[in-house]
Amino acid sequence: MVKTPIITPAVIFVMAVALVLAGPLSVTTTVGATPVAGSQSLSVTENVDVWDRSPLTLRTTSEGPTTIVAPRTFLNVESAATGDLPLNKRTMTIHERNESINMSFEPRIGAGTRALAGDEAQLLAVKLDEAPTTAETNASNISRASLEDVFANNSDTTSSELLDDAEDVGTIDEDGELQASYTPESGGAYGFVLVTVDEGDEGLSVSDGNVSVNGNVTVVGVEQAVVQDNVSNVERTQNPVNPGDNVTLAVDTEMEDENATHAVLLVRQGVLQRQSSTVTVSGELNESFSADQITVENSFDNISGVGTVESNTGLGSFTLSENQSIPAIGLQGLFGTVVSEAESDASGDVIHASATIVSGDADANVTVQTLDSWPNGAYQYVHVAVGNETGTLNSDTGTVAVSPGGGPDNGGGPGNGGGPPDNAGGPSDAGDDDEEDGE
């Protein structure tokens, strides 16, 4: 690979942009995406390079107890003439501690991986030491522990565990693919960094949670996941409800002796999977790069619903008033979009959704509003509770029926809130563009 050293903060910021875009799991399909021209890697430290397509290649494939389908999401970096590249993230899931998180590294549109066949690989599992907030339930906040922090052993932010030959993470096969799994022992926000080891080098090693690099490695895949400590038990106090009525959820968590922040999203079932978000990065990626170069275009016009945020309560470090145009993907994106853009008189192509964020007892009744104009049907609710002191994370999902005048219980869907639709991600986005890349 051709190495192009650039300013490290710019590298980390670009990687963070890619990581913050979506929650993990599954893939999506698009046509006409233009492969990235040329194979390049960016220098993070003296011994660590990052392949510029690493945000596209590694994905979790396990389903978790809490799942919600997100809009299709595309990334367009104008200076690299990428066209609209799918991020291959259709489903946001919260995983369970002590359950395996399966991952797949493989060719994707815009990221051919067959040139890596035969390369020795290692997988670094990174857990944020800082207690997760509701901002991190989008399963994508490894950006808070940037790659630079990981390899510099910033113990205030991360702890790390290495998976290699002993854990069946070995050589990338002849098709440019590799399968791996990791079993988290505790809840929290996790990041996964897949590296290839230059010939003759030992690569990464971890001692007491600290990462060392012997020789040179290249990051070829990055992914992230949120893991819960326990399932929250959520009961609907009424079902169905009339359009315009409040939906009250009686929440029972496994937390003891602490308060919690509760976030509840209520969205018409099936509507998100028909939407899309395109993130465009304009201008040059250099030391002058700024957030003003990032724009997001959503396929929908408005949110028809009600966003309720209790005073002095928010999505962690996420400032709603300053993030109007984030993509509606992952729980942070979905909550932020609904809370900041929900309108009672919204028109056009709208998403019917409401959200509530409150802080209080770990066991509480949480109310989310509906509108008179909402159509009949099943609405999925997603509840996330984060302990204010320990960062313990609980979640649950289910459905409630909106039906004028009562009517039958048409909440519908499986017990896990309807789950993802059949083949939510569509066929694999595998697309080996090695010939176009000149690899």
GROMACS .gro file of C-alpha atoms in nm:
model
  439
    1MET     CA    1   0.000   0.000   0.000
    2VAL     CA    2   0.112   0.358  -0.068
    3LYS     CA    3   0.150   0.549   0.258
    4THR     CA    4   0.048   0.914   0.260
    5PRO     CA    5   0.147   1.076   0.591
    6ILE     CA    6  -0.078   1.368   0.683
    7ILE     CA    7  -0.152   1.563   0.999
    8THR     CA    8  -0.255   1.314   1.269
    9PRO     CA    9  -0.553   1.517   1.404
   10ALA     CA   10  -0.701   1.521   1.055
   11VAL     CA   11  -0.658   1.145   1.026
   12ILE     CA   12  -0.828   1.086   1.358
   13PHE     CA   13  -1.110   1.327   1.277
   14VAL     CA   14  -1.183   1.158   0.945
   15MET     CA   15  -1.183   0.818   1.115
   16ALA     CA   16  -1.413   0.956   1.386
   17VAL     CA   17  -1.655   1.087   1.124
   18ALA     CA   18  -1.681   0.742   0.971
   19LEU     CA   19  -1.721   0.575   1.310
   20VAL     CA   20  -1.989   0.810   1.438
   21LEU     CA   21  -2.218   0.748   1.142
   22ALA     CA   22  -2.399   0.428   1.235
   23GLY     CA   23  -2.463   0.129   1.458
   24PRO     CA   24  -2.334  -0.212   1.355
   25LEU     CA   25  -2.483  -0.524   1.194
   26SER     CA   26  -2.588  -0.637   0.851
   27VAL     CA   27  -2.527  -0.483   0.508
   28THR     CA   28  -2.711  -0.287   0.243
   29THR     CA   29  -2.708  -0.269  -0.134
   30THR     CA   30  -2.652   0.014  -0.379
   31VAL     CA   31  -2.572   0.040  -0.747
   32GLY     CA   32  -2.337   0.273  -0.927
   33ALA     CA   33  -2.103   0.340  -0.633
   34THR     CA   34  -1.759   0.441  -0.759
   35PRO     CA   35  -1.463   0.259  -0.598
   36VAL     CA   36  -1.211   0.474  -0.416
   37ALA     CA   37  -0.932   0.563  -0.659
   38GLY     CA   38  -0.594   0.435  -0.552
   39SER     CA   39  -0.485   0.243  -0.242
   40GLN     CA   40  -0.363   0.464   0.038
   41SER     CA   41  -0.298   0.444   0.406
   42LEU     CA   42  -0.272   0.728   0.653
   43SER     CA   43  -0.011   0.749   0.928
   44VAL     CA   44  -0.149   0.751   1.282
   45THR     CA   45   0.176   0.684   1.466
   46GLU     CA   46   0.527   0.595   1.354
   47ASN     CA   47   0.436   0.225   1.350
   48VAL     CA   48   0.064   0.232   1.272
   49ASP     CA   49  -0.101   0.320   0.942
   50VAL     CA   50  -0.473   0.327   0.864
   51TRP     CA   51  -0.611   0.208   0.532
   52ASP     CA   52  -0.849   0.477   0.412
   53ARG     CA   53  -1.120   0.216   0.346
   54SER     CA   54  -1.102   0.052   0.687
   55PRO     CA   55  -1.438   0.198   0.801
   56LEU     CA   56  -1.613  -0.011   0.530
   57THR     CA   57  -1.478  -0.364   0.569
   58LEU     CA   58  -1.535  -0.503   0.921
   59ARG     CA   59  -1.892  -0.554   1.044
   60THR     CA   60  -2.061  -0.734   1.332
   61THR     CA   61  -2.306  -1.001   1.223
   62SER     CA   62  -2.466  -1.103   1.553
   63GLU     CA   63  -2.817  -1.006   1.651
   64GLY     CA   64  -2.874  -0.868   1.999
   65PRO     CA   65  -3.176  -0.850   2.229
   66THR     CA   66  -3.251  -0.491   2.125
   67THR     CA   67  -3.259  -0.419   1.754
   68ILE     CA   68  -3.386  -0.139   1.534
   69VAL     CA   69  -3.356  -0.099   1.158
   70ALA     CA   70  -3.191   0.226   1.050
   71PRO     CA   71  -3.205   0.412   0.719
   72ARG     CA   72  -2.955   0.316   0.450
   73THR     CA   73  -2.650   0.536   0.486
   74PHE     CA   74  -2.396   0.645   0.227
   75LEU     CA   75  -2.066   0.831   0.254
   76ASN     CA   76  -1.938   1.054  -0.026
   77VAL     CA   77  -1.586   1.200   0.004
   78GLU     CA   78  -1.568   1.448  -0.282
   79SER     CA   79  -1.191   1.493  -0.281
   80ALA     CA   80  -1.147   1.118  -0.331
   81ALA     CA   81  -1.424   1.095  -0.595
   82THR     CA   82  -1.579   0.805  -0.408
   83GLY     CA   83  -1.937   0.851  -0.521
   84ASP     CA   84  -2.195   0.731  -0.270
   85LEU     CA   85  -2.040   0.441  -0.079
   86PRO     CA   86  -2.274   0.233   0.141
   87LEU     CA   87  -2.161   0.205   0.502
   88ASN     CA   88  -2.317  -0.143   0.521
   89LYS     CA   89  -2.500  -0.069   0.844
   90ARG     CA   90  -2.873  -0.125   0.826
   91THR     CA   91  -2.945  -0.245   1.176
   92MET     CA   92  -2.852  -0.101   1.512
   93THR     CA   93  -2.829  -0.362   1.785
   94ILE     CA   94  -2.737  -0.370   2.153
   95HIS     CA   95  -2.551  -0.690   2.237
   96GLU     CA   96  -2.558  -0.900   2.555
   97ARG     CA   97  -2.263  -0.944   2.789
   98ASN     CA   98  -2.121  -1.297   2.800
   99GLU     CA   99  -2.260  -1.360   2.451
  100SER     CA  100  -2.035  -1.381   2.143
  101ILE     CA  101  -2.021  -1.087   1.905
  102ASN     CA  102  -1.947  -1.231   1.561
  103MET     CA  103  -1.767  -1.023   1.300
  104SER     CA  104  -1.693  -1.055   0.930
  105PHE     CA  105  -1.414  -0.886   0.734
  106GLU     CA  106  -1.479  -0.909   0.360
  107PRO     CA  107  -1.482  -0.716   0.030
  108ARG     CA  108  -1.737  -0.435   0.010
  109ILE     CA  109  -1.830  -0.181  -0.253
  110GLY     CA  110  -1.541   0.065  -0.256
  111ALA     CA  111  -1.317  -0.164  -0.051
  112GLY     CA  112  -1.173  -0.466  -0.228
  113THR     CA  113  -0.978  -0.685   0.014
  114ARG     CA  114  -0.841  -0.973  -0.197
  115ALA     CA  115  -0.501  -0.804  -0.219
  116LEU     CA  116  -0.475  -0.874   0.158
  117ALA     CA  117  -0.508  -1.252   0.109
  118GLY     CA  118  -0.241  -1.434   0.308
  119ASP     CA  119  -0.170  -1.141   0.540
  120GLU     CA  120  -0.145  -1.218   0.911
  121ALA     CA  121  -0.423  -1.040   1.103
  122GLN     CA  122  -0.488  -0.943   1.464
  123LEU     CA  123  -0.804  -0.806   1.622
  124LEU     CA  124  -0.786  -0.550   1.900
  125ALA     CA  125  -1.095  -0.524   2.121
  126VAL     CA  126  -1.114  -0.188   2.296
  127LYS     CA  127  -1.350  -0.106   2.584
  128LEU     CA  128  -1.409   0.249   2.697
  129ASP     CA  129  -1.324   0.282   3.064
  130GLU     CA  130  -1.543   0.588   3.099
  131ALA     CA  131  -1.897   0.491   3.193
  132PRO     CA  132  -2.116   0.492   2.881
  133THR     CA  133  -2.381   0.759   2.848
  134THR     CA  134  -2.692   0.752   2.633
  135ALA     CA  135  -2.480   0.927   2.371
  136GLU     CA  136  -2.287   0.603   2.333
  137THR     CA  137  -2.586   0.379   2.272
  138ASN     CA  138  -2.545   0.440   1.901
  139ALA     CA  139  -2.279   0.169   1.924
  140SER     CA  140  -2.029   0.393   1.757
  141ASN     CA  141  -1.843   0.608   2.001
  142ILE     CA  142  -1.494   0.462   1.968
  143SER     CA  143  -1.417   0.811   1.837
  144ARG     CA  144  -1.400   0.920   2.202
  145ALA     CA  145  -1.107   0.681   2.228
  146SER     CA  146  -0.942   0.761   1.895
  147LEU     CA  147  -0.698   0.527   1.731
  148GLU     CA  148  -0.421   0.757   1.844
  149ASP     CA  149  -0.534   0.715   2.206
  150VAL     CA  150  -0.556   0.338   2.168
  151PHE     CA  151  -0.200   0.298   2.044
  152ALA     CA  152  -0.068   0.562   2.285
  153ASN     CA  153  -0.218   0.365   2.578
  154ASN     CA  154  -0.431   0.646   2.713
  155SER     CA  155  -0.543   0.454   3.021
  156ASP     CA  156  -0.796   0.722   3.111
  157THR     CA  157  -0.999   0.627   2.806
  158THR     CA  158  -0.951   0.265   2.707
  159SER     CA  159  -0.855  -0.085   2.800
  160SER     CA  160  -0.762  -0.336   2.533
  161GLU     CA  161  -0.757  -0.709   2.463
  162LEU     CA  162  -0.584  -0.878   2.169
  163LEU     CA  163  -0.725  -1.164   1.963
  164ASP     CA  164  -0.481  -1.348   1.736
  165ASP     CA  165  -0.395  -1.708   1.642
  166ALA     CA  166  -0.490  -1.841   1.985
  167GLU     CA  167  -0.841  -1.703   1.938
  168ASP     CA  168  -0.871  -1.818   1.575
  169VAL     CA  169  -0.785  -1.477   1.432
  170GLY     CA  170  -0.511  -1.569   1.190
  171THR     CA  171  -0.454  -1.528   0.819
  172ILE     CA  172  -0.689  -1.349   0.579
  173ASP     CA  173  -0.808  -1.616   0.336
  174GLU     CA  174  -0.771  -1.629  -0.043
  175ASP     CA  175  -1.099  -1.442  -0.093
  176GLY     CA  176  -0.983  -1.154   0.126
  177GLU     CA  177  -1.212  -1.260   0.410
  178LEU     CA  178  -1.175  -1.330   0.781
  179GLN     CA  179  -1.424  -1.431   1.051
  180ALA     CA  180  -1.379  -1.344   1.419
  181SER     CA  181  -1.575  -1.335   1.742
  182TYR     CA  182  -1.538  -1.168   2.078
  183THR     CA  183  -1.724  -1.231   2.406
  184PRO     CA  184  -1.753  -0.921   2.628
  185GLU     CA  185  -1.767  -0.987   3.000
  186SER     CA  186  -1.930  -0.657   3.090
  187GLY     CA  187  -2.157  -0.396   2.940
  188GLY     CA  188  -2.030  -0.081   2.777
  189ALA     CA  189  -1.912   0.067   2.449
  190TYR     CA  190  -1.660  -0.141   2.254
  191GLY     CA  191  -1.448  -0.076   1.948
  192PHE     CA  192  -1.277  -0.335   1.728
  193VAL     CA  193  -0.962  -0.266   1.527
  194LEU     CA  194  -0.842  -0.526   1.274
  195VAL     CA  195  -0.478  -0.492   1.168
  196THR     CA  196  -0.248  -0.671   0.926
  197VAL     CA  197   0.110  -0.737   1.030
  198ASP     CA  198   0.401  -0.655   0.800
  199GLU     CA  199   0.607  -0.961   0.709
  200GLY     CA  200   0.859  -1.051   0.974
  201ASP     CA  201   0.707  -0.832   1.244
  202GLU     CA  202   0.531  -0.952   1.559
  203GLY     CA  203   0.266  -0.685   1.533
  204LEU     CA  204   0.053  -0.596   1.834
  205SER     CA  205   0.082  -0.724   2.189
  206VAL     CA  206  -0.118  -0.633   2.499
  207SER     CA  207   0.005  -0.643   2.858
  208ASP     CA  208  -0.210  -0.526   3.149
  209GLY     CA  209  -0.440  -0.364   2.896
  210ASN     CA  210  -0.161  -0.162   2.734
  211VAL     CA  211  -0.092  -0.196   2.361
  212SER     CA  212   0.258  -0.234   2.217
  213VAL     CA  213   0.359  -0.238   1.849
  214ASN     CA  214   0.663  -0.440   1.743
  215GLY     CA  215   0.733  -0.348   1.384
  216ASN     CA  216   0.460  -0.200   1.166
  217VAL     CA  217   0.089  -0.271   1.132
  218THR     CA  218  -0.189  -0.137   0.913
  219VAL     CA  219  -0.546  -0.091   1.034
  220VAL     CA  220  -0.768  -0.252   0.769
  221GLY     CA  221  -1.102  -0.267   0.951
  222VAL     CA  222  -1.283  -0.084   1.230
  223GLU     CA  223  -1.618  -0.160   1.392
  224GLN     CA  224  -1.801  -0.084   1.714
  225ALA     CA  225  -2.068  -0.231   1.938
  226VAL     CA  226  -2.267  -0.148   2.248
  227VAL     CA  227  -2.317  -0.419   2.508
  228GLN     CA  228  -2.580  -0.414   2.780
  229ASP     CA  229  -2.544  -0.554   3.130
  230ASN     CA  230  -2.906  -0.666   3.157
  231VAL     CA  231  -3.239  -0.644   2.977
  232SER     CA  232  -3.479  -0.388   3.118
  233ASN     CA  233  -3.834  -0.513   3.171
  234VAL     CA  234  -4.072  -0.270   2.998
  235GLU     CA  235  -4.449  -0.307   3.025
  236ARG     CA  236  -4.697  -0.102   2.822
  237THR     CA  237  -4.959   0.041   3.055
  238GLN     CA  238  -5.207   0.047   2.766
  239ASN     CA  239  -5.227  -0.110   2.421
  240PRO     CA  240  -5.365  -0.003   2.181
  241VAL     CA  241  -5.376   0.375   2.220
  242ASN     CA  242  -5.566   0.641   2.029
  243PRO     CA  243  -5.365   0.877   1.805
  244GLY     CA  244  -5.277   1.177   2.021
  245ASP     CA  245  -5.269   0.978   2.347
  246ASN     CA  246  -4.959   0.936   2.560
  247VAL     CA  247  -4.782   0.602   2.565
  248THR     CA  248  -4.659   0.522   2.915
  249LEU     CA  249  -4.403   0.251   2.972
  250ALA     CA  250  -4.349   0.099   3.316
  251VAL     CA  251  -3.974   0.034   3.331
  252ASP     CA  252  -3.810  -0.214   3.568
  253THR     CA  253  -3.430  -0.234   3.547
  254GLU     CA  254  -3.168  -0.450   3.717
  255MET     CA  255  -2.996  -0.144   3.865
  256GLU     CA  256  -2.981  -0.095   4.240
  257ASP     CA  257  -2.911   0.207   4.457
  258GLU     CA  258  -2.865   0.458   4.176
  259ASN     CA  259  -3.060   0.683   3.945
  260ALA     CA  260  -3.063   0.645   3.570
  261THR     CA  261  -3.119   0.836   3.248
  262HIS     CA  262  -3.404   0.683   3.048
  263ALA     CA  263  -3.437   0.736   2.675
  264VAL     CA  264  -3.742   0.608   2.484
  265LEU     CA  265  -3.790   0.625   2.108
  266LEU     CA  266  -4.131   0.549   1.953
  267VAL     CA  267  -4.135   0.514   1.574
  268ARG     CA  268  -4.378   0.374   1.320
  269GLN     CA  269  -4.263   0.023   1.245
  270GLY     CA  270  -4.101  -0.036   0.907
  271VAL     CA  271  -4.068   0.330   0.809
  272LEU     CA  272  -3.695   0.373   0.877
  273GLN     CA  273  -3.586   0.093   0.646
  274ARG     CA  274  -3.737   0.282   0.351
  275GLN     CA  275  -3.528   0.593   0.418
  276SER     CA  276  -3.168   0.691   0.348
  277SER     CA  277  -2.904   0.939   0.461
  278THR     CA  278  -2.608   1.059   0.253
  279VAL     CA  279  -2.310   1.213   0.432
  280THR     CA  280  -2.098   1.430   0.204
  281VAL     CA  281  -1.747   1.540   0.297
  282SER     CA  282  -1.640   1.837   0.083
  283GLY     CA  283  -1.305   2.010   0.040
  284GLU     CA  284  -0.961   1.879   0.119
  285LEU     CA  285  -0.879   1.650   0.411
  286ASN     CA  286  -0.591   1.839   0.568
  287GLU     CA  287  -0.495   2.029   0.882
  288SER     CA  288  -0.769   2.286   0.809
  289PHE     CA  289  -1.046   2.027   0.800
  290SER     CA  290  -1.357   2.134   0.994
  291ALA     CA  291  -1.706   2.006   1.070
  292ASP     CA  292  -1.841   2.267   0.827
  293GLN     CA  293  -1.720   2.042   0.546
  294ILE     CA  294  -1.969   1.771   0.645
  295THR     CA  295  -2.328   1.787   0.524
  296VAL     CA  296  -2.608   1.532   0.559
  297GLU     CA  297  -2.900   1.489   0.322
  298ASN     CA  298  -3.191   1.274   0.441
  299SER     CA  299  -3.452   1.121   0.211
  300PHE     CA  300  -3.734   1.236   0.441
  301ASP     CA  301  -3.849   1.595   0.487
  302ASN     CA  302  -3.956   1.612   0.851
  303ILE     CA  303  -4.033   1.429   1.174
  304SER     CA  304  -4.399   1.419   1.271
  305GLY     CA  305  -4.388   1.377   1.647
  306VAL     CA  306  -4.291   1.523   1.983
  307GLY     CA  307  -3.941   1.549   2.131
  308THR     CA  308  -3.932   1.579   2.510
  309VAL     CA  309  -3.611   1.635   2.705
  310GLU     CA  310  -3.626   1.691   3.078
  311SER     CA  311  -3.444   2.001   3.205
  312ASN     CA  312  -3.071   1.941   3.255
  313THR     CA  313  -3.097   1.605   3.080
  314GLY     CA  314  -2.948   1.528   2.741
  315LEU     CA  315  -2.781   1.266   2.531
  316GLY     CA  316  -2.452   1.283   2.716
  317SER     CA  317  -2.207   1.511   2.536
  318PHE     CA  318  -2.441   1.535   2.239
  319THR     CA  319  -2.579   1.891   2.216
  320LEU     CA  320  -2.913   1.875   2.039
  321SER     CA  321  -2.925   2.238   1.931
  322GLU     CA  322  -2.594   2.209   1.749
  323ASN     CA  323  -2.653   1.883   1.563
  324GLN     CA  324  -2.959   1.938   1.347
  325SER     CA  325  -2.821   1.762   1.042
  326ILE     CA  326  -2.667   1.442   1.180
  327PRO     CA  327  -2.774   1.128   0.997
  328ALA     CA  328  -3.077   0.951   1.144
  329ILE     CA  329  -2.888   0.631   1.214
  330GLY     CA  330  -2.786   0.461   1.533
  331LEU     CA  331  -2.972   0.547   1.851
  332GLN     CA  332  -2.787   0.875   1.900
  333GLY     CA  333  -2.872   0.984   1.548
  334LEU     CA  334  -3.233   0.869   1.576
  335PHE     CA  335  -3.289   1.027   1.917
  336GLY     CA  336  -3.112   1.347   1.815
  337THR     CA  337  -3.306   1.383   1.490
  338VAL     CA  338  -3.642   1.316   1.655
  339VAL     CA  339  -3.581   1.537   1.959
  340SER     CA  340  -3.446   1.831   1.760
  341GLU     CA  341  -3.669   1.814   1.452
  342ALA     CA  342  -4.004   1.674   1.567
  343GLU     CA  343  -4.298   1.898   1.472
  344SER     CA  344  -4.670   1.866   1.535
  345ASP     CA  345  -4.759   2.017   1.195
  346ALA     CA  346  -4.487   1.851   0.985
  347SER     CA  347  -4.574   1.782   0.624
  348GLY     CA  348  -4.413   1.623   0.319
  349ASP     CA  349  -4.241   1.286   0.340
  350VAL     CA  350  -4.240   1.245   0.718
  351ILE     CA  351  -4.129   0.988   0.972
  352HIS     CA  352  -4.386   0.942   1.249
  353ALA     CA  353  -4.177   0.927   1.565
  354SER     CA  354  -4.145   1.076   1.914
  355ALA     CA  355  -3.874   1.059   2.179
  356THR     CA  356  -3.844   1.125   2.551
  357ILE     CA  357  -3.530   1.162   2.763
  358VAL     CA  358  -3.565   1.186   3.142
  359SER     CA  359  -3.350   1.127   3.447
  360GLY     CA  360  -3.480   0.976   3.769
  361ASP     CA  361  -3.522   0.646   3.950
  362ALA     CA  362  -3.384   0.335   3.785
  363ASP     CA  363  -3.739   0.194   3.792
  364ALA     CA  364  -3.981   0.451   3.655
  365ASN     CA  365  -4.279   0.525   3.433
  366VAL     CA  366  -4.164   0.695   3.112
  367THR     CA  367  -4.416   0.872   2.889
  368VAL     CA  368  -4.379   0.945   2.518
  369GLN     CA  369  -4.637   1.139   2.317
  370THR     CA  370  -4.817   1.059   1.994
  371LEU     CA  371  -5.002   1.299   1.759
  372ASP     CA  372  -5.363   1.309   1.642
  373SER     CA  373  -5.237   1.289   1.285
  374TRP     CA  374  -5.047   0.963   1.329
  375PRO     CA  375  -5.173   0.677   1.110
  376ASN     CA  376  -5.293   0.347   1.250
  377GLY     CA  377  -5.049   0.063   1.288
  378ALA     CA  378  -4.772  -0.086   1.495
  379TYR     CA  379  -4.509   0.143   1.647
  380GLN     CA  380  -4.180   0.014   1.784
  381TYR     CA  381  -4.049   0.150   2.112
  382VAL     CA  382  -3.684   0.129   2.214
  383HIS     CA  383  -3.594   0.190   2.577
  384VAL     CA  384  -3.238   0.249   2.696
  385ALA     CA  385  -3.142   0.314   3.059
  386VAL     CA  386  -2.792   0.415   3.168
  387GLY     CA  387  -2.696   0.425   3.535
  388ASN     CA  388  -2.587   0.775   3.631
  389GLU     CA  389  -2.311   0.648   3.861
  390THR     CA  390  -2.195   0.311   3.730
  391GLY     CA  391  -2.278   0.346   3.361
  392THR     CA  392  -2.468   0.016   3.374
  393LEU     CA  393  -2.674  -0.018   3.058
  394ASN     CA  394  -3.017  -0.183   3.027
  395SER     CA  395  -3.243  -0.188   2.722
  396ASP     CA  396  -3.564  -0.336   2.585
  397THR     CA  397  -3.786  -0.306   2.279
  398GLY     CA  398  -4.140  -0.395   2.180
  399THR     CA  399  -4.444  -0.265   1.996
  400VAL     CA  400  -4.758  -0.072   2.076
  401ALA     CA  401  -5.061  -0.035   1.849
  402VAL     CA  402  -5.200   0.305   1.752
  403SER     CA  403  -5.567   0.253   1.672
  404PRO     CA  404  -5.853   0.506   1.699
  405GLY     CA  405  -6.130   0.408   1.936
  406GLY     CA  406  -5.948   0.109   2.076
  407GLY     CA  407  -5.981  -0.180   1.837
  408PRO     CA  408  -5.789  -0.507   1.843
  409ASP     CA  409  -5.440  -0.536   1.977
  410ASN     CA  410  -5.250  -0.512   1.651
  411GLY     CA  411  -4.911  -0.447   1.806
  412GLY     CA  412  -4.777  -0.714   1.575
  413GLY     CA  413  -4.432  -0.848   1.523
  414PRO     CA  414  -4.222  -1.089   1.723
  415GLY     CA  415  -4.163  -1.044   2.092
  416ASN     CA  416  -3.850  -0.841   2.029
  417GLY     CA  417  -4.042  -0.550   1.884
  418GLY     CA  418  -4.093  -0.690   1.539
  419GLY     CA  419  -3.719  -0.741   1.487
  420PRO     CA  420  -3.547  -0.650   1.165
  421PRO     CA  421  -3.736  -0.706   0.843
  422ASP     CA  422  -3.660  -1.011   0.636
  423ASN     CA  423  -3.316  -0.961   0.480
  424ALA     CA  424  -3.295  -0.612   0.631
  425GLY     CA  425  -2.953  -0.554   0.488
  426GLY     CA  426  -3.024  -0.699   0.147
  427PRO     CA  427  -2.753  -0.896  -0.031
  428SER     CA  428  -2.394  -0.845   0.068
  429ASP     CA  429  -2.229  -0.530  -0.052
  430ALA     CA  430  -1.926  -0.736  -0.140
  431GLY     CA  431  -1.756  -0.580  -0.436
  432ASP     CA  432  -1.390  -0.646  -0.499
  433ASP     CA  433  -1.250  -0.346  -0.679
  434ASP     CA  434  -0.890  -0.457  -0.667
  435GLU     CA  435  -0.839  -0.422  -1.042
  436GLU     CA  436  -0.972  -0.069  -1.042
  437ASP     CA  437  -0.754   0.012  -0.741
  438GLY     CA  438  -0.441  -0.116  -0.899
  439GLU     CA  439  -0.374  -0.335  -0.599
   0.00000   0.00000   0.00000
